[in-house]
Amino acid sequence: MELLKQKIIHEGIVLNNNVLKVDSFLNHQIDPKLMFEIGKCFADLYREAGVTKILTIESSGIAPAVMTALHLDTPVVFARKKKSLTLQTDLYTEVVNSFTKKETSEVSVSQKFLSSEDHILIIDDFLANGDAALAMVHIAEQAHATIAGIGIVIEKSFQPGFDKLKNLGLRIDSLARIASLDNGQVFFS
Ligand code: 5GP
């Protein structure tokens, strides 16, 4: 997606060989027009796929997921990282290792929002080692739902996530694929 690539080139900050900071439009401040176009792109890719629900993880997956859902006319469910008074029982729960925070947390989705009837499109902001996406795959499996595919805004193709998911036979669509962040520069695949 050219618009996204231009945004990454002009506003992305390469923190090191493994991490790209895009907090001016995706991870902290959000560019709603860009999110709208990202949502349209995912929706165009999955329009014929019979998607009934979008699944993401809080927090940075929510903006692209909501925009995709808007274009596909489906609800969005986001896996929550903290249990609360309103989220305690009848949950699908998975452990996920955070790539950026270097910590392990549990994510949960209420059983009332995913079922075996659902055909799920998983959306996330980044794909690195694949742990976040895999946690969502496992949550979908717990619900006996089917998975239409995985939509990723920024894939770092030099990290193992893509191959892990592909080896499970899943469809993956990434809007920007980064081949390397070496020497402080973004190289697209
Ligand atoms: P994974 O679980 O695939 O290793 O990492 C995916 C999650 O880690 C994403 O949801 C995203 O929040 C975060 N992440 C991974 N790589 C990057 C990165 O280069 N930059 C930023 N800002 N977040 C990342």
PDB file of N, CA, C and O in Angstrom, residues 27-74:
ATOM      1  N   ASN A  27       0.857   3.921  16.520  1.00  0.00           N
ATOM      2  CA  ASN A  27       1.018   3.353  17.867  1.00  0.00           C
ATOM      3  C   ASN A  27       0.787   4.315  19.026  1.00  0.00           C
ATOM      4  O   ASN A  27       0.859   3.903  20.182  1.00  0.00           O
ATOM      5  N   HIS A  28       0.560   5.585  18.730  1.00  0.00           N
ATOM      6  CA  HIS A  28       0.292   6.527  19.832  1.00  0.00           C
ATOM      7  C   HIS A  28      -0.670   7.589  19.291  1.00  0.00           C
ATOM      8  O   HIS A  28      -1.876   7.502  19.514  1.00  0.00           O
ATOM      9  N   GLN A  29      -0.169   8.528  18.526  1.00  0.00           N
ATOM     10  CA  GLN A  29      -1.070   9.379  17.732  1.00  0.00           C
ATOM     11  C   GLN A  29      -1.562   8.512  16.569  1.00  0.00           C
ATOM     12  O   GLN A  29      -0.807   7.675  16.054  1.00  0.00           O
ATOM     13  N   ILE A  30      -2.816   8.717  16.186  1.00  0.00           N
ATOM     14  CA  ILE A  30      -3.379   7.913  15.084  1.00  0.00           C
ATOM     15  C   ILE A  30      -3.840   8.824  13.949  1.00  0.00           C
ATOM     16  O   ILE A  30      -4.476   9.848  14.189  1.00  0.00           O
ATOM     17  N   ASP A  31      -3.497   8.426  12.721  1.00  0.00           N
ATOM     18  CA  ASP A  31      -3.931   9.163  11.537  1.00  0.00           C
ATOM     19  C   ASP A  31      -5.228   8.502  11.035  1.00  0.00           C
ATOM     20  O   ASP A  31      -5.193   7.434  10.420  1.00  0.00           O
ATOM     21  N   PRO A  32      -6.372   9.109  11.310  1.00  0.00           N
ATOM     22  CA  PRO A  32      -7.640   8.440  10.981  1.00  0.00           C
ATOM     23  C   PRO A  32      -7.855   8.240   9.486  1.00  0.00           C
ATOM     24  O   PRO A  32      -8.443   7.232   9.070  1.00  0.00           O
ATOM     25  N   LYS A  33      -7.367   9.184   8.669  1.00  0.00           N
ATOM     26  CA  LYS A  33      -7.578   9.017   7.214  1.00  0.00           C
ATOM     27  C   LYS A  33      -6.759   7.841   6.696  1.00  0.00           C
ATOM     28  O   LYS A  33      -7.220   7.072   5.860  1.00  0.00           O
ATOM     29  N   LEU A  34      -5.542   7.726   7.216  1.00  0.00           N
ATOM     30  CA  LEU A  34      -4.711   6.579   6.827  1.00  0.00           C
ATOM     31  C   LEU A  34      -5.364   5.284   7.310  1.00  0.00           C
ATOM     32  O   LEU A  34      -5.414   4.288   6.577  1.00  0.00           O
ATOM     33  N   MET A  35      -5.886   5.291   8.547  1.00  0.00           N
ATOM     34  CA  MET A  35      -6.542   4.090   9.080  1.00  0.00           C
ATOM     35  C   MET A  35      -7.757   3.718   8.218  1.00  0.00           C
ATOM     36  O   MET A  35      -8.024   2.541   7.983  1.00  0.00           O
ATOM     37  N   PHE A  36      -8.474   4.741   7.756  1.00  0.00           N
ATOM     38  CA  PHE A  36      -9.637   4.502   6.899  1.00  0.00           C
ATOM     39  C   PHE A  36      -9.209   3.781   5.620  1.00  0.00           C
ATOM     40  O   PHE A  36      -9.834   2.801   5.195  1.00  0.00           O
ATOM     41  N   GLU A  37      -8.096   4.252   5.023  1.00  0.00           N
ATOM     42  CA  GLU A  37      -7.600   3.629   3.783  1.00  0.00           C
ATOM     43  C   GLU A  37      -7.068   2.226   4.045  1.00  0.00           C
ATOM     44  O   GLU A  37      -7.228   1.330   3.215  1.00  0.00           O
ATOM     45  N   ILE A  38      -6.417   2.047   5.192  1.00  0.00           N
ATOM     46  CA  ILE A  38      -5.919   0.715   5.566  1.00  0.00           C
ATOM     47  C   ILE A  38      -7.100  -0.245   5.710  1.00  0.00           C
ATOM     48  O   ILE A  38      -7.084  -1.376   5.209  1.00  0.00           O
ATOM     49  N   GLY A  39      -8.139   0.222   6.379  1.00  0.00           N
ATOM     50  CA  GLY A  39      -9.341  -0.601   6.548  1.00  0.00           C
ATOM     51  C   GLY A  39      -9.957  -0.965   5.203  1.00  0.00           C
ATOM     52  O   GLY A  39     -10.388  -2.102   4.982  1.00  0.00           O
ATOM     53  N   LYS A  40      -9.953  -0.005   4.273  1.00  0.00           N
ATOM     54  CA  LYS A  40     -10.528  -0.253   2.944  1.00  0.00           C
ATOM     55  C   LYS A  40      -9.709  -1.314   2.208  1.00  0.00           C
ATOM     56  O   LYS A  40     -10.258  -2.193   1.540  1.00  0.00           O
ATOM     57  N   CYS A  41      -8.392  -1.209   2.341  1.00  0.00           N
ATOM     58  CA  CYS A  41      -7.496  -2.177   1.690  1.00  0.00           C
ATOM     59  C   CYS A  41      -7.769  -3.604   2.185  1.00  0.00           C
ATOM     60  O   CYS A  41      -7.917  -4.532   1.390  1.00  0.00           O
ATOM     61  N   PHE A  42      -7.826  -3.761   3.516  1.00  0.00           N
ATOM     62  CA  PHE A  42      -8.112  -5.096   4.066  1.00  0.00           C
ATOM     63  C   PHE A  42      -9.509  -5.561   3.623  1.00  0.00           C
ATOM     64  O   PHE A  42      -9.702  -6.729   3.275  1.00  0.00           O
ATOM     65  N   ALA A  43     -10.458  -4.646   3.650  1.00  0.00           N
ATOM     66  CA  ALA A  43     -11.831  -5.022   3.284  1.00  0.00           C
ATOM     67  C   ALA A  43     -11.887  -5.468   1.818  1.00  0.00           C
ATOM     68  O   ALA A  43     -12.553  -6.459   1.490  1.00  0.00           O
ATOM     69  N   ASP A  44     -11.163  -4.765   0.934  1.00  0.00           N
ATOM     70  CA  ASP A  44     -11.155  -5.159  -0.485  1.00  0.00           C
ATOM     71  C   ASP A  44     -10.562  -6.560  -0.651  1.00  0.00           C
ATOM     72  O   ASP A  44     -11.020  -7.355  -1.471  1.00  0.00           O
ATOM     73  N   LEU A  45      -9.536  -6.865   0.162  1.00  0.00           N
ATOM     74  CA  LEU A  45      -8.894  -8.183   0.074  1.00  0.00           C
ATOM     75  C   LEU A  45      -9.816  -9.306   0.571  1.00  0.00           C
ATOM     76  O   LEU A  45      -9.725 -10.438   0.119  1.00  0.00           O
ATOM     77  N   TYR A  46     -10.700  -8.976   1.525  1.00  0.00           N
ATOM     78  CA  TYR A  46     -11.497 -10.028   2.183  1.00  0.00           C
ATOM     79  C   TYR A  46     -12.989  -9.910   1.909  1.00  0.00           C
ATOM     80  O   TYR A  46     -13.782 -10.595   2.544  1.00  0.00           O
ATOM     81  N   ARG A  47     -13.356  -9.060   0.927  1.00  0.00           N
ATOM     82  CA  ARG A  47     -14.791  -8.807   0.710  1.00  0.00           C
ATOM     83  C   ARG A  47     -15.586 -10.072   0.380  1.00  0.00           C
ATOM     84  O   ARG A  47     -16.732 -10.223   0.771  1.00  0.00           O
ATOM     85  N   GLU A  48     -14.949 -10.988  -0.348  1.00  0.00           N
ATOM     86  CA  GLU A  48     -15.662 -12.216  -0.765  1.00  0.00           C
ATOM     87  C   GLU A  48     -15.421 -13.375   0.199  1.00  0.00           C
ATOM     88  O   GLU A  48     -15.770 -14.506  -0.104  1.00  0.00           O
ATOM     89  N   ALA A  49     -14.762 -13.109   1.330  1.00  0.00           N
ATOM     90  CA  ALA A  49     -14.327 -14.216   2.201  1.00  0.00           C
ATOM     91  C   ALA A  49     -15.352 -14.597   3.267  1.00  0.00           C
ATOM     92  O   ALA A  49     -15.108 -15.507   4.057  1.00  0.00           O
ATOM     93  N   GLY A  50     -16.466 -13.915   3.291  1.00  0.00           N
ATOM     94  CA  GLY A  50     -17.525 -14.282   4.245  1.00  0.00           C
ATOM     95  C   GLY A  50     -17.173 -14.016   5.698  1.00  0.00           C
ATOM     96  O   GLY A  50     -17.613 -14.732   6.602  1.00  0.00           O
ATOM     97  N   VAL A  51     -16.395 -12.944   5.926  1.00  0.00           N
ATOM     98  CA  VAL A  51     -15.958 -12.624   7.298  1.00  0.00           C
ATOM     99  C   VAL A  51     -17.168 -12.186   8.137  1.00  0.00           C
ATOM    100  O   VAL A  51     -17.965 -11.356   7.703  1.00  0.00           O
ATOM    101  N   THR A  52     -17.267 -12.753   9.343  1.00  0.00           N
ATOM    102  CA  THR A  52     -18.367 -12.340  10.237  1.00  0.00           C
ATOM    103  C   THR A  52     -17.864 -11.493  11.394  1.00  0.00           C
ATOM    104  O   THR A  52     -18.642 -10.805  12.059  1.00  0.00           O
ATOM    105  N   LYS A  53     -16.560 -11.574  11.678  1.00  0.00           N
ATOM    106  CA  LYS A  53     -16.042 -10.827  12.825  1.00  0.00           C
ATOM    107  C   LYS A  53     -14.558 -10.547  12.648  1.00  0.00           C
ATOM    108  O   LYS A  53     -13.829 -11.374  12.095  1.00  0.00           O
ATOM    109  N   ILE A  54     -14.123  -9.375  13.126  1.00  0.00           N
ATOM    110  CA  ILE A  54     -12.696  -9.034  13.134  1.00  0.00           C
ATOM    111  C   ILE A  54     -12.195  -9.249  14.557  1.00  0.00           C
ATOM    112  O   ILE A  54     -12.848  -8.833  15.517  1.00  0.00           O
ATOM    113  N   LEU A  55     -11.024  -9.875  14.665  1.00  0.00           N
ATOM    114  CA  LEU A  55     -10.409 -10.092  15.979  1.00  0.00           C
ATOM    115  C   LEU A  55      -9.043  -9.422  16.004  1.00  0.00           C
ATOM    116  O   LEU A  55      -8.238  -9.573  15.079  1.00  0.00           O
ATOM    117  N   THR A  56      -8.780  -8.652  17.087  1.00  0.00           N
ATOM    118  CA  THR A  56      -7.478  -8.004  17.244  1.00  0.00           C
ATOM    119  C   THR A  56      -7.088  -8.039  18.718  1.00  0.00           C
ATOM    120  O   THR A  56      -7.785  -8.612  19.539  1.00  0.00           O
ATOM    121  N   ILE A  57      -5.917  -7.461  19.025  1.00  0.00           N
ATOM    122  CA  ILE A  57      -5.458  -7.361  20.420  1.00  0.00           C
ATOM    123  C   ILE A  57      -5.292  -5.890  20.754  1.00  0.00           C
ATOM    124  O   ILE A  57      -4.761  -5.126  19.936  1.00  0.00           O
ATOM    125  N   GLU A  58      -5.702  -5.505  21.980  1.00  0.00           N
ATOM    126  CA  GLU A  58      -5.467  -4.115  22.355  1.00  0.00           C
ATOM    127  C   GLU A  58      -3.958  -3.876  22.501  1.00  0.00           C
ATOM    128  O   GLU A  58      -3.224  -4.804  22.820  1.00  0.00           O
ATOM    129  N   SER A  59      -3.438  -2.686  22.248  1.00  0.00           N
ATOM    130  CA  SER A  59      -4.270  -1.579  21.860  1.00  0.00           C
ATOM    131  C   SER A  59      -4.055  -1.163  20.410  1.00  0.00           C
ATOM    132  O   SER A  59      -4.983  -0.679  19.762  1.00  0.00           O
ATOM    133  N   SER A  60      -2.871  -1.403  19.869  1.00  0.00           N
ATOM    134  CA  SER A  60      -2.601  -0.798  18.554  1.00  0.00           C
ATOM    135  C   SER A  60      -3.286  -1.484  17.378  1.00  0.00           C
ATOM    136  O   SER A  60      -3.323  -0.934  16.279  1.00  0.00           O
ATOM    137  N   GLY A  61      -3.842  -2.669  17.607  1.00  0.00           N
ATOM    138  CA  GLY A  61      -4.586  -3.303  16.521  1.00  0.00           C
ATOM    139  C   GLY A  61      -5.985  -2.725  16.356  1.00  0.00           C
ATOM    140  O   GLY A  61      -6.626  -2.923  15.311  1.00  0.00           O
ATOM    141  N   ILE A  62      -6.447  -2.002  17.377  1.00  0.00           N
ATOM    142  CA  ILE A  62      -7.867  -1.615  17.378  1.00  0.00           C
ATOM    143  C   ILE A  62      -8.211  -0.647  16.240  1.00  0.00           C
ATOM    144  O   ILE A  62      -9.223  -0.828  15.556  1.00  0.00           O
ATOM    145  N   ALA A  63      -7.358   0.350  16.025  1.00  0.00           N
ATOM    146  CA  ALA A  63      -7.693   1.358  14.995  1.00  0.00           C
ATOM    147  C   ALA A  63      -7.818   0.721  13.597  1.00  0.00           C
ATOM    148  O   ALA A  63      -8.868   0.882  12.939  1.00  0.00           O
ATOM    149  N   PRO A  64      -6.806  -0.016  13.120  1.00  0.00           N
ATOM    150  CA  PRO A  64      -6.994  -0.643  11.800  1.00  0.00           C
ATOM    151  C   PRO A  64      -8.120  -1.673  11.787  1.00  0.00           C
ATOM    152  O   PRO A  64      -8.819  -1.818  10.770  1.00  0.00           O
ATOM    153  N   ALA A  65      -8.336  -2.358  12.912  1.00  0.00           N
ATOM    154  CA  ALA A  65      -9.405  -3.371  12.960  1.00  0.00           C
ATOM    155  C   ALA A  65     -10.779  -2.712  12.838  1.00  0.00           C
ATOM    156  O   ALA A  65     -11.645  -3.194  12.105  1.00  0.00           O
ATOM    157  N   VAL A  66     -10.964  -1.606  13.547  1.00  0.00           N
ATOM    158  CA  VAL A  66     -12.274  -0.930  13.499  1.00  0.00           C
ATOM    159  C   VAL A  66     -12.557  -0.418  12.081  1.00  0.00           C
ATOM    160  O   VAL A  66     -13.673  -0.546  11.576  1.00  0.00           O
ATOM    161  N   MET A  67     -11.526   0.122  11.447  1.00  0.00           N
ATOM    162  CA  MET A  67     -11.742   0.654  10.093  1.00  0.00           C
ATOM    163  C   MET A  67     -12.033  -0.469   9.095  1.00  0.00           C
ATOM    164  O   MET A  67     -12.843  -0.312   8.185  1.00  0.00           O
ATOM    165  N   THR A  68     -11.390  -1.605   9.291  1.00  0.00           N
ATOM    166  CA  THR A  68     -11.674  -2.755   8.419  1.00  0.00           C
ATOM    167  C   THR A  68     -13.117  -3.212   8.636  1.00  0.00           C
ATOM    168  O   THR A  68     -13.855  -3.483   7.680  1.00  0.00           O
ATOM    169  N   ALA A  69     -13.507  -3.268   9.895  1.00  0.00           N
ATOM    170  CA  ALA A  69     -14.858  -3.708  10.234  1.00  0.00           C
ATOM    171  C   ALA A  69     -15.915  -2.753   9.672  1.00  0.00           C
ATOM    172  O   ALA A  69     -16.980  -3.179   9.221  1.00  0.00           O
ATOM    173  N   LEU A  70     -15.572  -1.470   9.693  1.00  0.00           N
ATOM    174  CA  LEU A  70     -16.492  -0.474   9.140  1.00  0.00           C
ATOM    175  C   LEU A  70     -16.749  -0.764   7.663  1.00  0.00           C
ATOM    176  O   LEU A  70     -17.892  -0.754   7.196  1.00  0.00           O
ATOM    177  N   HIS A  71     -15.674  -1.063   6.933  1.00  0.00           N
ATOM    178  CA  HIS A  71     -15.810  -1.333   5.494  1.00  0.00           C
ATOM    179  C   HIS A  71     -16.452  -2.687   5.211  1.00  0.00           C
ATOM    180  O   HIS A  71     -17.083  -2.867   4.180  1.00  0.00           O
ATOM    181  N   LEU A  72     -16.267  -3.646   6.122  1.00  0.00           N
ATOM    182  CA  LEU A  72     -16.847  -4.987   5.892  1.00  0.00           C
ATOM    183  C   LEU A  72     -18.204  -5.151   6.573  1.00  0.00           C
ATOM    184  O   LEU A  72     -18.854  -6.182   6.426  1.00  0.00           O
ATOM    185  N   ASP A  73     -18.578  -4.128   7.363  1.00  0.00           N
ATOM    186  CA  ASP A  73     -19.853  -4.146   8.075  1.00  0.00           C
ATOM    187  C   ASP A  73     -19.954  -5.342   9.034  1.00  0.00           C
ATOM    188  O   ASP A  73     -20.921  -6.106   9.007  1.00  0.00           O
ATOM    189  N   THR A  74     -18.908  -5.500   9.852  1.00  0.00           N
ATOM    190  CA  THR A  74     -18.896  -6.560  10.873  1.00  0.00           C
ATOM    191  C   THR A  74     -18.530  -5.930  12.221  1.00  0.00           C
ATOM    192  O   THR A  74     -17.965  -4.842  12.254  1.00  0.00           O
TER     193      THR A  74
END
